[in-house]
Tab-separated table of C-alpha atoms and ligand atoms in Angstrom:
chain	number	residue	atom	x	y	z
I	141	MET	CA	-192.362	59.155	3.776
I	142	LEU	CA	-194.501	58.552	6.832
I	143	ASP	CA	-193.024	61.476	8.305
I	144	VAL	CA	-194.466	63.553	5.456
I	145	LYS	CA	-197.832	61.736	5.908
I	146	ASN	CA	-198.080	62.577	9.616
I	147	GLU	CA	-197.019	66.070	9.253
I	148	ALA	CA	-199.656	66.471	6.670
I	149	LEU	CA	-202.477	64.962	8.669
I	150	ALA	CA	-201.618	66.904	11.738
I	151	GLN	CA	-201.633	70.303	9.759
I	152	ILE	CA	-204.802	69.418	8.043
I	153	VAL	CA	-206.680	68.604	11.635
I	154	ASP	CA	-205.419	71.982	13.016
I	155	ALA	CA	-206.810	74.046	10.017
I	156	GLY	CA	-209.490	76.362	10.946
I	157	LYS	CA	-210.548	77.733	7.746
I	158	ILE	CA	-211.288	76.299	4.424
I	159	ASN	CA	-208.723	78.204	2.463
I	160	GLU	CA	-205.946	77.000	4.706
I	161	LEU	CA	-206.982	73.570	3.387
I	162	GLY	CA	-206.409	74.781	0.040
I	163	GLU	CA	-202.891	76.097	0.964
I	164	LEU	CA	-202.006	72.724	2.444
I	165	LYS	CA	-203.061	70.854	-0.566
I	166	ILE	CA	-200.647	72.809	-2.696
I	167	ALA	CA	-197.955	72.368	-0.049
I	168	TYR	CA	-197.965	68.654	-0.237
I	169	LEU	CA	-199.512	67.631	-3.695
I	170	GLY	CA	-198.726	70.793	-5.758
I	171	ARG	CA	-196.032	70.731	-8.396
I	172	ASN	CA	-193.374	71.523	-5.764
I	173	GLY	CA	-195.012	69.876	-2.935
I	174	LYS	CA	-193.503	68.011	-0.379
I	175	LEU	CA	-194.975	64.384	-1.661
I	176	THR	CA	-194.517	65.472	-5.370
I	177	LYS	CA	-190.716	65.889	-4.606
I	178	LEU	CA	-190.716	62.255	-3.127
I	179	ILE	CA	-192.426	60.874	-6.192
I	180	LYS	CA	-189.814	62.517	-8.370
I	181	LYS	CA	-187.221	60.681	-6.470
I	182	ILE	CA	-188.561	57.345	-7.212
I	183	LYS	CA	-186.841	57.116	-10.652
I	184	ASP	CA	-183.595	56.768	-8.758
I	185	LEU	CA	-184.668	53.496	-6.921
I	186	SER	CA	-184.265	49.843	-7.976
I	187	ALA	CA	-187.042	48.165	-9.676
I	188	ILE	CA	-188.406	46.194	-6.722
I	189	GLU	CA	-188.078	49.503	-4.500
I	190	LYS	CA	-189.936	51.522	-7.065
I	191	LYS	CA	-192.925	49.153	-7.093
I	192	GLN	CA	-193.265	49.098	-3.035
I	193	ALA	CA	-192.528	53.018	-3.057
I	194	GLY	CA	-195.231	53.488	-5.798
I	195	ILE	CA	-197.889	51.707	-3.733
I	196	LEU	CA	-196.805	53.592	-0.413
I	197	ILE	CA	-196.930	56.951	-2.346
I	198	ASN	CA	-200.555	56.224	-3.662
I	199	GLU	CA	-201.692	55.354	-0.125
I	200	VAL	CA	-200.190	58.433	1.523
I	201	LYS	CA	-201.736	60.512	-1.320
I	202	SER	CA	-205.166	59.199	-0.992
I	203	THR	CA	-204.936	59.482	2.772
I	204	ILE	CA	-204.087	63.193	2.607
I	205	LEU	CA	-206.890	63.860	0.102
I	206	ASP	CA	-209.494	61.934	2.334
I	207	ALA	CA	-208.046	64.098	5.220
I	208	LEU	CA	-208.523	67.304	3.392
I	209	ALA	CA	-212.317	66.331	2.456
I	210	THR	CA	-213.082	65.302	6.015
I	211	GLN	CA	-211.801	68.409	7.536
I	212	LYS	CA	-213.527	70.742	4.822
I	213	ASN	CA	-217.013	69.019	5.762
I	214	THR	CA	-216.297	69.490	9.521
I	215	LEU	CA	-215.516	73.313	9.066
I	216	LYS	CA	-218.720	73.659	6.911
I	217	GLU	CA	-220.864	71.979	9.396
I	218	SER	CA	-219.677	73.672	12.342
I	219	ALA	CA	-220.074	77.153	10.680
I	220	ARG	CA	-223.522	75.982	9.830
I	221	ASP	CA	-224.642	74.721	13.225
I	222	TRP	CA	-222.893	76.896	15.412
I	223	PHE	CA	-225.671	78.301	17.855
I	224	ASP	CA	-225.008	80.545	20.994
I	225	ALA	CA	-227.912	79.956	23.375
I	226	SER	CA	-226.832	82.803	25.509
I	227	ILE	CA	-227.791	85.587	22.758
I	228	PRO	CA	-231.349	86.934	23.349
I	229	GLY	CA	-233.688	85.717	20.377
I	230	LYS	CA	-235.260	87.872	17.807
I	231	LYS	CA	-238.989	88.353	18.608
I	232	PRO	CA	-241.223	87.899	15.680
I	233	LYS	CA	-243.630	90.829	14.984
I	234	ILE	CA	-246.810	89.959	16.338
I	235	GLY	CA	-249.902	91.701	15.082
I	236	HIS	CA	-253.349	92.209	16.810
I	237	LEU	CA	-257.134	91.823	16.012
I	238	HIS	CA	-258.612	94.700	14.100
I	239	LEU	CA	-259.986	97.417	16.227
I	240	VAL	CA	-263.651	96.480	15.145
I	241	THR	CA	-263.232	92.759	16.239
I	242	GLN	CA	-261.763	93.842	19.395
I	243	ALA	CA	-264.839	96.040	19.808
I	244	ILE	CA	-267.412	93.484	18.921
I	245	ARG	CA	-265.594	91.046	21.453
I	246	GLU	CA	-265.795	93.536	24.316
I	247	ILE	CA	-269.461	94.636	23.679
I	248	SER	CA	-270.617	91.020	23.307
I	249	SER	CA	-268.718	89.951	26.694
I	250	THR	CA	-270.196	92.989	28.355
I	251	PHE	CA	-273.865	91.929	27.502
I	252	GLU	CA	-273.274	88.182	27.820
I	253	LYS	CA	-272.568	88.558	31.436
I	254	ILE	CA	-276.298	89.801	32.086
I	255	GLY	CA	-277.771	87.067	29.975
I	256	PHE	CA	-277.645	88.365	26.327
I	257	VAL	CA	-277.220	85.948	23.723
I	258	ARG	CA	-275.647	86.801	20.337
I	259	ALA	CA	-277.646	86.404	17.197
I	260	ARG	CA	-276.855	87.311	13.595
I	261	TYR	CA	-279.607	87.754	10.820
I	262	PRO	CA	-279.268	88.183	7.034
I	263	GLU	CA	-277.064	91.099	5.764
I	264	VAL	CA	-279.225	91.249	2.446
I	265	GLU	CA	-282.737	91.524	3.958
I	266	TRP	CA	-286.331	91.966	2.926
I	267	ASP	CA	-287.925	95.364	3.177
I	268	TRP	CA	-290.588	93.711	5.622
I	269	TYR	CA	-287.881	92.835	8.100
I	270	ALA	CA	-285.653	95.985	7.541
I	271	PHE	CA	-288.639	98.664	7.570
I	272	GLY	CA	-292.415	97.106	7.179
I	273	SER	CA	-292.566	94.888	10.214
I	274	LEU	CA	-290.833	97.814	12.189
I	275	ASN	CA	-293.964	100.098	11.446
I	276	PHE	CA	-291.968	102.388	9.146
I	277	SER	CA	-294.485	104.237	6.914
I	278	LYS	CA	-294.533	103.255	3.290
I	279	TRP	CA	-292.875	106.719	2.443
I	280	HIS	CA	-290.490	106.912	5.115
I	281	PRO	CA	-287.227	108.680	3.773
I	282	ALA	CA	-284.989	105.762	5.140
I	283	ARG	CA	-286.603	103.646	2.448
I	284	ASP	CA	-285.384	105.863	-0.363
I	285	GLU	CA	-282.742	104.875	-2.651
I	286	TRP	CA	-280.486	107.586	-1.537
I	287	GLU	CA	-280.460	106.308	1.857
I	288	THR	CA	-280.552	102.592	1.533
I	289	PHE	CA	-278.950	100.148	-0.969
I	290	ILE	CA	-281.775	98.505	-2.871
I	291	VAL	CA	-280.909	95.264	-4.347
I	292	ASP	CA	-282.077	95.052	-7.846
I	293	ILE	CA	-284.323	91.855	-8.028
I	294	ASN	CA	-287.922	91.193	-8.335
I	295	PRO	CA	-289.748	92.174	-5.059
I	296	HIS	CA	-291.302	89.402	-3.017
I	297	PRO	CA	-295.035	89.431	-3.230
I	298	LYS	CA	-295.313	89.533	0.773
I	299	TYR	CA	-291.978	90.877	1.976
I	300	GLY	CA	-291.330	93.508	-0.831
I	301	PRO	CA	-288.008	94.498	-2.444
I	302	MET	CA	-284.605	93.433	-0.835
I	303	ALA	CA	-281.947	96.008	0.670
I	304	LEU	CA	-278.414	95.748	2.022
I	305	THR	CA	-279.815	95.973	5.806
I	306	PRO	CA	-279.358	99.600	7.148
I	307	HIS	CA	-279.592	98.758	10.791
I	308	THR	CA	-279.439	95.750	13.120
I	309	SER	CA	-283.211	96.490	14.105
I	310	SER	CA	-284.188	94.148	11.133
I	311	GLY	CA	-283.002	91.246	13.448
I	312	GLN	CA	-286.040	92.308	16.028
I	313	VAL	CA	-288.904	90.590	14.098
I	314	ARG	CA	-286.757	87.811	12.935
I	315	GLU	CA	-285.755	87.010	16.694
I	316	MET	CA	-289.237	87.002	17.705
I	317	MET	CA	-290.293	84.428	15.142
I	318	ARG	CA	-287.372	82.400	15.838
I	319	ALA	CA	-287.960	82.355	19.678
I	320	LYS	CA	-291.513	81.939	19.542
I	321	ASN	CA	-291.995	82.555	23.240
I	322	PRO	CA	-290.471	85.158	25.513
I	323	PRO	CA	-288.273	85.534	27.310
I	324	ILE	CA	-285.890	87.136	24.665
I	325	ARG	CA	-282.457	88.701	25.495
I	326	MET	CA	-280.811	89.101	22.079
I	327	LEU	CA	-277.672	90.942	21.120
I	328	ASN	CA	-277.452	91.253	17.289
I	329	ILE	CA	-274.006	92.496	16.090
I	330	ALA	CA	-273.831	92.738	12.430
I	331	LYS	CA	-272.575	94.779	9.397
I	332	ASN	CA	-275.036	97.395	8.083
I	333	TYR	CA	-275.128	99.540	4.939
I	334	ARG	CA	-276.108	103.119	4.124
I	335	ARG	CA	-275.412	105.441	1.174
I	336	GLN	CA	-273.001	107.677	3.071
I	337	SER	CA	-269.303	108.708	3.321
I	338	ASP	CA	-267.806	111.471	5.215
I	339	ILE	CA	-265.635	112.180	8.434
I	340	SER	CA	-268.086	110.372	10.701
I	341	HIS	CA	-269.932	107.839	8.491
I	342	VAL	CA	-268.774	105.082	6.231
I	343	PRO	CA	-271.183	103.064	3.849
I	344	MET	CA	-270.400	99.802	5.607
I	345	PHE	CA	-270.377	99.905	9.361
I	346	HIS	CA	-271.294	97.759	12.467
I	347	GLN	CA	-274.076	98.062	14.910
I	348	PHE	CA	-275.224	96.277	17.973
I	349	GLU	CA	-278.687	95.968	18.711
I	350	GLY	CA	-280.136	94.716	22.090
I	351	LEU	CA	-283.646	93.273	22.442
I	352	VAL	CA	-285.373	92.183	25.814
I	353	ILE	CA	-288.922	90.891	25.872
I	354	ASP	CA	-290.689	89.323	28.934
I	355	LYS	CA	-293.444	89.838	31.085
I	356	GLY	CA	-293.281	93.215	32.963
I	357	ILE	CA	-290.508	94.690	31.247
I	358	SER	CA	-290.426	98.561	31.714
I	359	VAL	CA	-288.056	101.438	31.111
I	360	VAL	CA	-286.516	101.029	34.402
I	361	HIS	CA	-284.992	97.672	32.906
I	362	LEU	CA	-284.000	99.460	29.900
I	363	LYS	CA	-282.179	102.314	32.072
I	364	GLY	CA	-280.630	99.761	34.288
I	365	THR	CA	-279.086	97.934	31.273
I	366	LEU	CA	-277.809	101.077	29.686
I	367	ASP	CA	-276.193	102.115	32.998
I	368	TYR	CA	-274.663	98.818	33.546
I	369	PHE	CA	-273.121	99.110	29.900
I	370	ALA	CA	-271.851	102.510	30.588
I	371	ARG	CA	-270.031	101.505	33.755
I	372	ASN	CA	-268.614	98.258	32.490
I	373	PHE	CA	-267.623	99.302	28.983
I	374	PHE	CA	-266.668	102.804	29.622
I	375	GLY	CA	-265.748	103.147	33.039
I	376	LYS	CA	-267.146	102.755	36.500
I	377	ASN	CA	-268.140	106.466	36.945
I	378	ARG	CA	-270.028	106.567	33.695
I	379	LYS	CA	-273.891	106.839	33.523
I	380	THR	CA	-276.454	107.231	30.835
I	381	ARG	CA	-279.502	109.562	30.363
I	382	LEU	CA	-282.584	109.167	28.049
I	383	ARG	CA	-283.989	112.143	25.976
I	384	PRO	CA	-287.425	111.643	24.211
I	385	TYR	CA	-287.152	111.065	20.499
I	386	ASN	CA	-289.010	109.183	17.814
I	387	PHE	CA	-288.428	105.970	16.181
I	388	PRO	CA	-291.374	104.193	14.315
I	389	PHE	CA	-290.509	100.952	16.025
I	390	THR	CA	-290.550	102.082	19.628
I	391	GLU	CA	-292.990	103.800	21.905
I	392	PRO	CA	-291.775	105.788	23.908
I	393	SER	CA	-288.410	106.282	22.032
I	394	PHE	CA	-285.322	107.854	23.399
I	395	GLU	CA	-281.948	109.169	22.378
I	396	VAL	CA	-279.292	107.667	24.767
I	397	ASP	CA	-276.379	109.944	25.935
I	398	ILE	CA	-273.544	109.203	28.059
I	399	SER	CA	-271.884	111.270	30.661
I	400	CYS	CA	-268.604	112.949	29.446
I	401	GLY	CA	-265.517	110.994	30.655
I	402	ILE	CA	-263.318	113.965	30.226
I	403	CYS	CA	-265.181	116.787	32.018
I	404	LYS	CA	-267.041	114.537	34.477
I	405	SER	CA	-270.351	116.019	32.969
I	406	LYS	CA	-269.431	119.742	33.688
I	407	GLY	CA	-269.112	120.548	29.934
I	408	CYS	CA	-265.985	120.630	27.785
I	409	LYS	CA	-265.071	120.876	23.980
I	410	LEU	CA	-265.630	117.545	23.397
I	411	CYS	CA	-269.189	117.174	24.653
I	412	LYS	CA	-272.594	119.087	24.747
I	413	GLU	CA	-272.883	120.230	28.260
I	414	GLY	CA	-271.501	117.223	29.823
I	415	TRP	CA	-273.112	114.530	27.630
I	416	LEU	CA	-272.253	112.562	24.371
I	417	GLU	CA	-274.860	111.172	22.066
I	418	LEU	CA	-274.504	107.267	21.895
I	419	GLY	CA	-277.674	105.983	20.123
I	420	GLY	CA	-281.338	105.073	19.981
I	421	ALA	CA	-283.588	103.116	22.421
I	422	GLY	CA	-286.954	102.549	23.473
I	423	MET	CA	-289.927	100.150	24.547
I	424	VAL	CA	-290.788	97.810	21.652
I	425	HIS	CA	-293.981	99.183	19.880
I	426	PRO	CA	-296.987	96.946	20.119
I	427	THR	CA	-297.474	96.712	16.362
I	428	VAL	CA	-293.900	95.279	16.215
I	429	LEU	CA	-294.731	92.716	18.923
I	430	LYS	CA	-297.809	91.759	16.865
I	431	ASN	CA	-295.595	91.363	13.876
I	432	GLY	CA	-293.496	89.048	15.702
I	433	LYS	CA	-296.261	87.062	16.472
I	434	ILE	CA	-296.218	87.977	20.396
I	435	ASP	CA	-299.144	89.101	22.286
I	436	PRO	CA	-298.364	92.876	23.415
I	437	SER	CA	-301.226	92.417	26.164
I	438	LYS	CA	-299.023	89.770	27.903
I	439	TYR	CA	-295.532	91.006	27.009
I	440	THR	CA	-293.546	94.146	26.833
I	441	GLY	CA	-289.973	94.789	25.925
I	442	PHE	CA	-287.148	97.230	25.190
I	443	ALA	CA	-284.610	97.704	22.343
I	444	PHE	CA	-281.361	99.705	21.846
I	445	GLY	CA	-279.167	100.204	19.014
I	446	TRP	CA	-276.211	102.029	17.777
I	447	GLY	CA	-272.736	101.892	15.826
I	448	VAL	CA	-269.727	99.808	17.189
I	449	GLU	CA	-267.213	101.918	15.407
I	450	ARG	CA	-268.395	105.282	16.978
I	451	THR	CA	-268.772	103.622	20.478
I	452	TYR	CA	-265.297	102.013	20.264
I	453	MET	CA	-263.725	105.420	19.030
I	454	MET	CA	-265.461	107.120	21.890
I	455	LYS	CA	-263.968	104.775	24.285
I	456	ALA	CA	-260.542	105.266	22.953
I	457	GLY	CA	-261.122	109.090	23.155
I	458	LEU	CA	-261.217	109.522	19.426
I	459	GLU	CA	-264.609	111.187	19.463
I	460	ILE	CA	-263.604	114.113	16.881
I	461	GLY	CA	-261.455	111.463	14.610
I	462	ASP	CA	-262.016	110.447	11.305
I	463	ILE	CA	-264.145	107.206	11.380
I	464	ARG	CA	-262.833	106.122	7.939
I	465	LEU	CA	-259.553	105.571	9.486
I	466	LEU	CA	-260.669	102.388	10.803
I	467	TYR	CA	-261.032	100.856	7.220
I	468	SER	CA	-258.104	102.619	5.686
I	469	THR	CA	-255.686	99.696	6.628
I	470	ASP	CA	-253.084	102.357	7.687
I	471	LEU	CA	-250.911	100.422	10.017
I	472	LYS	CA	-249.515	103.641	11.733
I	473	PHE	CA	-253.066	104.108	12.933
I	474	LEU	CA	-253.993	100.639	13.560
I	475	ARG	CA	-250.842	99.808	15.555
I	476	GLN	CA	-251.653	102.302	18.297
I	477	PHE	CA	-254.322	100.063	19.663
F	1107	DAH	N1	-282.100	101.282	14.113
F	1107	DAH	C1	-281.823	102.667	14.646
F	1107	DAH	C2	-280.782	103.406	13.684
F	1107	DAH	O1	-280.094	102.677	12.973
F	1107	DAH	C3	-281.124	102.675	16.048
F	1107	DAH	C4	-282.191	102.501	17.058
F	1107	DAH	C5	-283.220	103.157	17.524
F	1107	DAH	C6	-282.354	100.876	17.506
F	1107	DAH	C7	-284.085	102.849	18.585
F	1107	DAH	C8	-283.129	100.544	18.496
F	1107	DAH	C9	-284.051	101.443	18.998
F	1107	DAH	O2	-283.267	99.332	18.880
F	1107	DAH	O3	-284.913	101.029	20.152
F	1107	DAH	O4	-280.893	104.414	13.660
């Protein structure tokens, strides 16, 4: 009897698979199992022997059953917890910030290094801040509903109707009112809205706007700031040029171009004779300073502003690409950056 028990226990501990345990159970406790055969022999024993043998067999049986259960658990546990520390791990896929967020951060840090401070003003704005205070005439086409999203609420008696702000310039007079006294070195990066949708325009886009006001500020400071930006954002050999233009809120006004990074200003397919158009700039108009409660006989200033998306696509060499891709959530496009 004890031989059968020891043999069974040794085989159970050796079993490496759960189905082997099932076979062992049959081999010992099944209808023709080794222990079952011993049980069948009990009937030939004397009454006293029968009793002792019965107790012993029950003990052996429960020992075998316990051993089978224990070994089964051990095999299950080791299958679950087995861990090979030498196999290289699976890297989780890591995403990245959206291109526009990357662009905003890069533009901010470039200007912050020379003392500009980020500001944000309302996206839904009174006509006064978006147009009136910036010297736009009453009938300027930008005020047209076909150009700007006008909000359907009653106009304010002083500030007029409301619109989804079409440019970051609407932060200029707000910043002057907030700062009260110059110096001002504002960088306003915000969402803008215009009724437009084609390969190079989206109805919601971002602009960044710089505004500097202090005593003795001239075009030289504007040019220096733009060249600094060109070198630091686009690359050390890039420079800007100013072309005369017209904006109601600056005098004089300029369009800012940047030297082409592909042909080094010689002229190529990408650029117009060596230059690419960036955006607008100028010296803050005295009327705008007055609207911001700043005395134009003491202070002067410059401003510049243009699109974040376009600027970033130009940096990535995607000047001729479709700007709408930026908002298309097409991962094949976005993952390239
Ligand atoms: N707000 C103008 C636009 O959206 C861009 C602009 C031009 C901003 C001249 C300026 C500036 O600050 O001085 O087209």
